[in-house]
Short mmCIF file of N, CA, C and O in Angstrom, two decimals:
data_model
loop_
_atom_site.label_atom_id
_atom_site.label_comp_id
_atom_site.label_asym_id
_atom_site.label_seq_id
_atom_site.Cartn_x
_atom_site.Cartn_y
_atom_site.Cartn_z
N UNK B 16 107.24 145.38 108.75
CA UNK B 16 107.78 144.09 108.41
C UNK B 16 109.26 144.01 108.76
O UNK B 16 109.79 142.93 108.95
N UNK B 17 109.92 145.14 108.83
CA UNK B 17 111.35 145.12 109.13
C UNK B 17 111.63 144.61 110.53
O UNK B 17 112.71 144.13 110.81
N UNK B 18 110.65 144.68 111.42
CA UNK B 18 110.85 144.25 112.78
C UNK B 18 110.73 142.75 112.98
O UNK B 18 111.04 142.22 114.03
N UNK B 19 110.28 142.03 111.96
CA UNK B 19 110.11 140.59 112.12
C UNK B 19 111.41 139.88 111.81
O UNK B 19 112.28 140.39 111.14
N UNK B 20 111.53 138.67 112.33
CA UNK B 20 112.72 137.86 112.10
C UNK B 20 112.36 136.66 111.22
O UNK B 20 112.87 135.58 111.41
N UNK B 21 111.49 136.87 110.27
CA UNK B 21 110.99 135.79 109.41
C UNK B 21 112.14 135.13 108.65
O UNK B 21 112.78 135.75 107.82
N UNK B 22 112.40 133.87 108.96
CA UNK B 22 113.38 133.11 108.21
C UNK B 22 114.81 133.26 108.65
O UNK B 22 115.70 132.66 108.07
N UNK B 23 115.07 134.05 109.67
CA UNK B 23 116.45 134.25 110.13
C UNK B 23 116.80 133.22 111.19
O UNK B 23 117.06 133.54 112.34
N UNK B 24 116.82 131.94 110.79
CA UNK B 24 117.14 130.85 111.70
C UNK B 24 118.12 129.90 111.02
O UNK B 24 118.22 129.88 109.79
N UNK B 25 118.85 129.11 111.80
CA UNK B 25 119.76 128.14 111.19
C UNK B 25 119.03 127.16 110.27
O UNK B 25 119.56 126.78 109.22
N UNK B 26 117.82 126.76 110.64
CA UNK B 26 117.06 125.82 109.81
C UNK B 26 116.74 126.44 108.45
O UNK B 26 116.90 125.80 107.41
N UNK B 27 116.29 127.69 108.45
CA UNK B 27 115.93 128.35 107.19
C UNK B 27 117.17 128.57 106.31
O UNK B 27 117.14 128.28 105.11
N UNK B 28 118.24 129.08 106.90
CA UNK B 28 119.45 129.33 106.13
C UNK B 28 120.01 128.04 105.53
O UNK B 28 120.40 128.00 104.36
N UNK B 29 120.05 126.98 106.32
CA UNK B 29 120.59 125.71 105.83
C UNK B 29 119.74 125.16 104.70
O UNK B 29 120.27 124.74 103.66
N UNK B 30 118.42 125.17 104.87
CA UNK B 30 117.54 124.67 103.82
C UNK B 30 117.67 125.45 102.54
O UNK B 30 117.71 124.88 101.44
N UNK B 31 117.75 126.76 102.64
CA UNK B 31 117.86 127.61 101.45
C UNK B 31 119.20 127.41 100.76
O UNK B 31 119.28 127.33 99.52
N UNK B 32 120.28 127.31 101.53
CA UNK B 32 121.60 127.13 100.92
C UNK B 32 121.68 125.79 100.20
O UNK B 32 122.18 125.72 99.06
N UNK B 33 121.19 124.73 100.81
CA UNK B 33 121.21 123.42 100.15
C UNK B 33 120.35 123.45 98.90
O UNK B 33 120.76 122.94 97.84
N UNK B 34 119.18 124.06 98.97
CA UNK B 34 118.31 124.16 97.79
C UNK B 34 118.95 124.99 96.69
O UNK B 34 118.86 124.64 95.50
N UNK B 35 119.63 126.06 97.05
CA UNK B 35 120.31 126.90 96.06
C UNK B 35 121.40 126.11 95.34
O UNK B 35 121.54 126.19 94.11
N UNK B 36 122.16 125.33 96.09
CA UNK B 36 123.20 124.49 95.48
C UNK B 36 122.54 123.49 94.53
O UNK B 36 123.05 123.25 93.42
N UNK B 37 121.41 122.92 94.93
CA UNK B 37 120.69 122.00 94.05
C UNK B 37 120.22 122.67 92.77
O UNK B 37 120.32 122.08 91.68
N UNK B 38 119.71 123.90 92.85
CA UNK B 38 119.30 124.62 91.66
C UNK B 38 120.49 124.89 90.74
O UNK B 38 120.39 124.81 89.52
N UNK B 39 121.64 125.22 91.34
CA UNK B 39 122.84 125.44 90.53
C UNK B 39 123.27 124.16 89.82
O UNK B 39 123.61 124.19 88.63
N UNK B 40 123.25 123.05 90.53
CA UNK B 40 123.60 121.76 89.92
C UNK B 40 122.63 121.45 88.78
O UNK B 40 123.05 121.09 87.67
N UNK B 41 121.34 121.58 89.04
CA UNK B 41 120.33 121.30 88.01
C UNK B 41 120.50 122.22 86.81
O UNK B 41 120.37 121.78 85.66
N UNK B 42 120.82 123.47 87.05
CA UNK B 42 121.01 124.42 85.94
C UNK B 42 122.19 124.07 85.07
O UNK B 42 122.11 124.13 83.83
N UNK B 43 123.29 123.68 85.68
CA UNK B 43 124.47 123.29 84.91
C UNK B 43 124.16 122.08 84.04
O UNK B 43 124.49 122.04 82.85
N UNK B 44 123.51 121.09 84.62
CA UNK B 44 123.23 119.88 83.86
C UNK B 44 122.11 120.09 82.84
O UNK B 44 122.04 119.37 81.84
N UNK B 45 121.24 121.08 83.06
CA UNK B 45 120.22 121.38 82.07
C UNK B 45 120.88 121.98 80.82
O UNK B 45 120.55 121.61 79.70
N UNK B 46 121.83 122.87 81.04
CA UNK B 46 122.55 123.46 79.92
C UNK B 46 123.38 122.39 79.20
O UNK B 46 123.51 122.41 77.98
N UNK B 47 123.92 121.45 79.97
CA UNK B 47 124.72 120.37 79.38
C UNK B 47 123.85 119.27 78.77
O UNK B 47 124.40 118.30 78.23
N UNK B 48 122.55 119.39 78.83
CA UNK B 48 121.60 118.42 78.28
C UNK B 48 121.81 117.03 78.88
O UNK B 48 121.79 116.02 78.18
N UNK B 49 121.99 116.98 80.19
CA UNK B 49 122.19 115.71 80.90
C UNK B 49 121.02 115.54 81.87
O UNK B 49 120.99 116.18 82.93
N UNK B 50 120.08 114.68 81.51
CA UNK B 50 118.88 114.51 82.33
C UNK B 50 119.18 113.93 83.70
O UNK B 50 118.58 114.33 84.70
N UNK B 51 120.11 112.99 83.77
CA UNK B 51 120.43 112.36 85.05
C UNK B 51 120.97 113.39 86.03
O UNK B 51 120.57 113.43 87.20
N UNK B 52 121.89 114.22 85.58
CA UNK B 52 122.46 115.26 86.44
C UNK B 52 121.42 116.29 86.85
O UNK B 52 121.42 116.77 87.99
N UNK B 53 120.53 116.64 85.92
CA UNK B 53 119.46 117.58 86.23
C UNK B 53 118.60 117.05 87.37
O UNK B 53 118.31 117.76 88.33
N UNK B 54 118.16 115.79 87.25
CA UNK B 54 117.29 115.23 88.28
C UNK B 54 118.04 115.01 89.59
O UNK B 54 117.43 115.09 90.66
N UNK B 55 119.33 114.77 89.51
CA UNK B 55 120.12 114.69 90.74
C UNK B 55 120.13 116.05 91.44
O UNK B 55 120.00 116.13 92.67
N UNK B 56 120.27 117.11 90.67
CA UNK B 56 120.22 118.46 91.24
C UNK B 56 118.86 118.76 91.85
O UNK B 56 118.77 119.37 92.93
N UNK B 57 117.79 118.32 91.20
CA UNK B 57 116.46 118.53 91.76
C UNK B 57 116.28 117.71 93.04
O UNK B 57 115.59 118.13 93.96
N UNK B 58 116.94 116.56 93.10
CA UNK B 58 116.92 115.77 94.33
C UNK B 58 117.59 116.51 95.47
O UNK B 58 117.15 116.46 96.62
N UNK B 59 118.67 117.25 95.16
CA UNK B 59 119.35 118.05 96.18
C UNK B 59 118.42 119.18 96.65
O UNK B 59 118.41 119.53 97.84
N UNK B 60 117.63 119.74 95.74
CA UNK B 60 116.66 120.78 96.13
C UNK B 60 115.66 120.21 97.14
O UNK B 60 115.39 120.84 98.17
N UNK B 61 115.15 119.04 96.87
CA UNK B 61 114.20 118.40 97.79
C UNK B 61 114.90 118.09 99.12
O UNK B 61 114.32 118.28 100.20
N UNK B 62 116.15 117.65 99.05
CA UNK B 62 116.92 117.38 100.26
C UNK B 62 117.03 118.64 101.13
O UNK B 62 116.97 118.56 102.36
N UNK B 63 117.19 119.80 100.51
CA UNK B 63 117.25 121.05 101.26
C UNK B 63 115.99 121.29 102.07
O UNK B 63 116.05 121.71 103.23
N UNK B 64 114.84 121.00 101.48
CA UNK B 64 113.58 121.14 102.21
C UNK B 64 113.47 120.15 103.35
O UNK B 64 113.00 120.49 104.45
N UNK B 65 113.92 118.93 103.12
CA UNK B 65 113.86 117.91 104.16
C UNK B 65 114.78 118.27 105.32
O UNK B 65 114.41 118.19 106.49
N UNK B 66 116.01 118.70 105.00
CA UNK B 66 116.97 119.08 106.05
C UNK B 66 116.46 120.28 106.83
O UNK B 66 116.53 120.31 108.07
N UNK B 67 115.93 121.29 106.13
CA UNK B 67 115.38 122.46 106.82
C UNK B 67 114.23 122.09 107.74
O UNK B 67 114.14 122.57 108.87
N UNK B 68 113.35 121.22 107.26
CA UNK B 68 112.23 120.77 108.09
C UNK B 68 112.68 119.97 109.30
O UNK B 68 112.14 120.12 110.40
N UNK B 69 113.68 119.12 109.10
CA UNK B 69 114.20 118.33 110.21
C UNK B 69 114.87 119.22 111.25
O UNK B 69 114.71 119.01 112.46
N UNK B 70 115.60 120.22 110.78
CA UNK B 70 116.25 121.15 111.73
C UNK B 70 115.21 121.96 112.49
O UNK B 70 115.38 122.23 113.68
N UNK B 71 114.13 122.35 111.81
CA UNK B 71 113.06 123.08 112.50
C UNK B 71 112.42 122.20 113.56
O UNK B 71 112.14 122.65 114.67
N UNK B 72 112.20 120.91 113.22
CA UNK B 72 111.62 119.98 114.19
C UNK B 72 112.55 119.75 115.37
O UNK B 72 112.11 119.48 116.48
N UNK B 73 113.85 119.89 115.13
CA UNK B 73 114.84 119.70 116.19
C UNK B 73 114.99 120.94 117.07
O UNK B 73 115.78 120.95 118.01
N UNK B 74 114.25 122.01 116.74
CA UNK B 74 114.27 123.20 117.58
C UNK B 74 115.15 124.32 117.07
O UNK B 74 115.39 125.30 117.77
N UNK B 75 115.65 124.22 115.84
CA UNK B 75 116.53 125.25 115.30
C UNK B 75 115.78 126.25 114.42
O UNK B 75 116.39 127.11 113.80
N UNK B 76 114.46 126.14 114.38
CA UNK B 76 113.64 127.09 113.63
C UNK B 76 113.03 128.11 114.57
O UNK B 76 113.35 128.15 115.76
N UNK B 77 112.16 128.93 114.04
CA UNK B 77 111.50 129.94 114.89
C UNK B 77 110.45 129.26 115.75
O UNK B 77 109.67 128.45 115.25
N UNK B 78 110.40 129.61 117.03
CA UNK B 78 109.33 129.05 117.88
C UNK B 78 107.99 129.64 117.47
O UNK B 78 107.90 130.77 117.01
N UNK B 79 106.95 128.85 117.65
CA UNK B 79 105.61 129.34 117.34
C UNK B 79 105.20 130.37 118.38
O UNK B 79 105.52 130.25 119.56
N UNK B 80 104.47 131.36 117.91
CA UNK B 80 104.02 132.43 118.80
C UNK B 80 102.89 131.92 119.69
O UNK B 80 101.95 131.28 119.21
N UNK B 81 102.99 132.19 120.98
CA UNK B 81 101.94 131.74 121.89
C UNK B 81 100.69 132.60 121.70
O UNK B 81 100.73 133.70 121.15
N UNK B 82 99.57 132.08 122.19
CA UNK B 82 98.29 132.79 122.07
C UNK B 82 98.34 134.12 122.81
O UNK B 82 97.81 135.13 122.35
N UNK B 83 98.99 134.14 123.97
CA UNK B 83 99.08 135.37 124.77
C UNK B 83 99.87 136.44 124.03
O UNK B 83 99.49 137.62 124.04
N UNK B 84 100.94 136.05 123.38
CA UNK B 84 101.75 137.02 122.64
C UNK B 84 100.97 137.56 121.45
O UNK B 84 101.02 138.75 121.15
N UNK B 85 100.23 136.69 120.77
CA UNK B 85 99.42 137.13 119.63
C UNK B 85 98.36 138.13 120.07
O UNK B 85 98.14 139.15 119.40
N UNK B 86 97.69 137.86 121.19
CA UNK B 86 96.67 138.80 121.69
C UNK B 86 97.30 140.12 122.08
O UNK B 86 96.75 141.19 121.82
N UNK B 87 98.47 140.08 122.74
CA UNK B 87 99.15 141.31 123.15
C UNK B 87 99.56 142.13 121.93
O UNK B 87 99.44 143.36 121.93
N UNK B 88 100.02 141.46 120.88
CA UNK B 88 100.42 142.17 119.67
C UNK B 88 99.22 142.84 119.02
O UNK B 88 99.28 143.98 118.58
N UNK B 89 98.08 142.14 118.96
CA UNK B 89 96.87 142.71 118.38
C UNK B 89 96.38 143.89 119.21
O UNK B 89 95.96 144.92 118.66
N UNK B 90 96.43 143.77 120.53
CA UNK B 90 95.99 144.86 121.40
C UNK B 90 96.89 146.09 121.21
O UNK B 90 96.39 147.21 121.18
N UNK B 91 98.18 145.87 121.09
CA UNK B 91 99.10 146.99 120.90
C UNK B 91 98.86 147.65 119.54
O UNK B 91 98.94 148.89 119.42
N UNK B 92 98.56 146.86 118.53
CA UNK B 92 98.30 147.45 117.21
C UNK B 92 97.02 148.27 117.24
O UNK B 92 96.96 149.36 116.64
N UNK B 93 95.99 147.77 117.91
CA UNK B 93 94.74 148.53 118.01
C UNK B 93 94.94 149.82 118.79
O UNK B 93 94.40 150.86 118.45
N UNK B 94 95.73 149.73 119.85
CA UNK B 94 95.99 150.92 120.67
C UNK B 94 96.81 151.96 119.89
O UNK B 94 96.59 153.16 120.02
N UNK B 95 97.72 151.52 119.06
CA UNK B 95 98.53 152.43 118.28
C UNK B 95 97.71 153.15 117.22
O UNK B 95 98.02 154.30 116.87
N UNK B 96 96.68 152.50 116.72
CA UNK B 96 95.83 153.11 115.70
C UNK B 96 94.94 154.21 116.27
O UNK B 96 94.53 155.11 115.55
N UNK B 97 94.59 154.08 117.55
CA UNK B 97 93.67 155.07 118.11
C UNK B 97 94.38 156.18 118.85
O UNK B 97 95.48 156.42 118.81
#
């Protein structure tokens, strides 16, 4: 698993950072017993997912693996086992 680059893209980092800020905002307002601020923070969390998805659609996420690469990876794994 250490060889994979799962999530190491600008889209993933941006989405996670925005969502983390939203969780922090929601947490502060939850402790302060302010429902409006809490839901605003949760809105920022959702915004993080939307921004991350939009960036991925714009090409800043990981490209999908082609069928040929998937077959080659499976063949190499089978060969390594034997």
